[in-house]
């Protein structure tokens, strides 16, 4: 693993993020430890979105004038930037408004294929009675509910990999990936436990029965190097706002052959080849899946965010956050009455730490921490089944970013040490 950022480098990085100068309700600079919910944005990303509107705003693929050409170039060149960042090809990138839409795109397209849309070309994507979709108990709702809906529509069944007591995927439950499994969908990193999934083991089990694989990278793609060419998955989903980019943009990566086989989900302008009053034909991927107006300014700014992270170095971001993860786990675990949800060590784990404070509701924990100007997430984090597994209804969660400092982790730990006493526990 590469070296952590030096103090001077970290100061320079932090100076790129205007929001880090904000003072909280208590009068101190806000220690923003909620990056896994949404990341903060460097000035270059904010400027890129504003500059697009100031200089190049136009409809993509719809004109030959200068602004239209510039908008189209920004839109399409961003495909190459994201593809390079994740180890794919530009024509394997489909723009969506978020990762949730990307997962739903796959699920609904499979449902359409199961109804006969797409003809014989889409046969490999069909599911029905007797078939199985597999996810894990560690998933965000966005990687559970679409598959539940697909199973309801098609008569397939949903099964799931279970977890070890510390919240990691239990490889002893790989047997749920049976010969009738058509797709295995799982998270690269849990947004509650921070545990890195054993991708090679799960994909090997899926390949052994001929199943497709979808990987949710929302909690990994901004925190570690990512190379889809070595992960052996068929689909992967991304969210701009988790990756120092704007909200309102996401992406699906899929193998080119699968995109060609998938029936469209949204139909209308921009995705058609030809239309008569009787029938329509559709463009080749990725345009087939990009009906209507797209978040072009946000995509252009996301591209800038990817370049920014590449300049920092994903291996160095990982090293920096790994050191903070160890510090955060050690500090939180040392406080009486706090239960960490997930692995207690930093091995195969990133800096996402959810915890339950004995006798104190997570929302009260969050409000107390806000009073000392430390921002954490509270709730079930869109992962109710995982919280049920840990026998809690909800939790508080702290998470790190490339900008996080040792002093901010110390403020988190100091604040948490006061919570139970403040509430009379």
Coordinates of N, CA and C in Angstrom, one line a residue, residues 67 76 89 131 147 159 248 280 282 299 306 360 372 384 390 395:
X67 N -22.3 25.3 -29.3 CA -22.6 24.9 -28.0 C -23.1 23.4 -27.9
X76 N -19.7 12.9 -23.9 CA -19.1 11.6 -24.4 C -17.7 11.4 -23.9
X89 N -14.6 0.1 -20.9 CA -14.5 0.7 -22.2 C -15.7 1.8 -22.3
X131 N -36.3 -20.3 -11.4 CA -35.0 -19.6 -11.4 C -34.8 -18.9 -10.1
X147 N -34.7 -6.6 -6.9 CA -34.7 -8.1 -7.2 C -36.0 -8.7 -6.6
X159 N -33.0 -15.5 -3.1 CA -32.3 -16.1 -2.0 C -31.1 -15.2 -1.6
X248 N -27.3 13.6 -8.8 CA -28.1 13.6 -10.0 C -27.5 12.8 -11.1
X280 N -41.2 0.9 -33.7 CA -39.9 1.6 -33.5 C -38.8 0.7 -33.4
X282 N -34.5 0.6 -32.1 CA -33.8 1.3 -31.1 C -32.3 1.3 -31.4
X299 N -22.6 15.4 -15.3 CA -21.7 14.4 -15.8 C -20.4 15.0 -16.1
X306 N -13.4 12.7 -11.1 CA -12.6 11.5 -11.3 C -11.2 11.9 -11.6
X360 N -29.2 5.1 24.3 CA -29.3 6.4 23.6 C -29.7 6.2 22.2
X372 N -21.4 19.4 19.0 CA -19.9 19.6 19.2 C -19.3 19.7 17.8
X384 N -32.2 -2.1 6.5 CA -32.9 -2.6 7.6 C -32.6 -4.1 7.9
X390 N -28.1 -7.5 13.3 CA -27.3 -7.1 14.5 C -28.2 -6.8 15.7
X395 N -28.8 2.9 13.8 CA -27.4 3.1 14.4 C -27.0 4.5 14.0

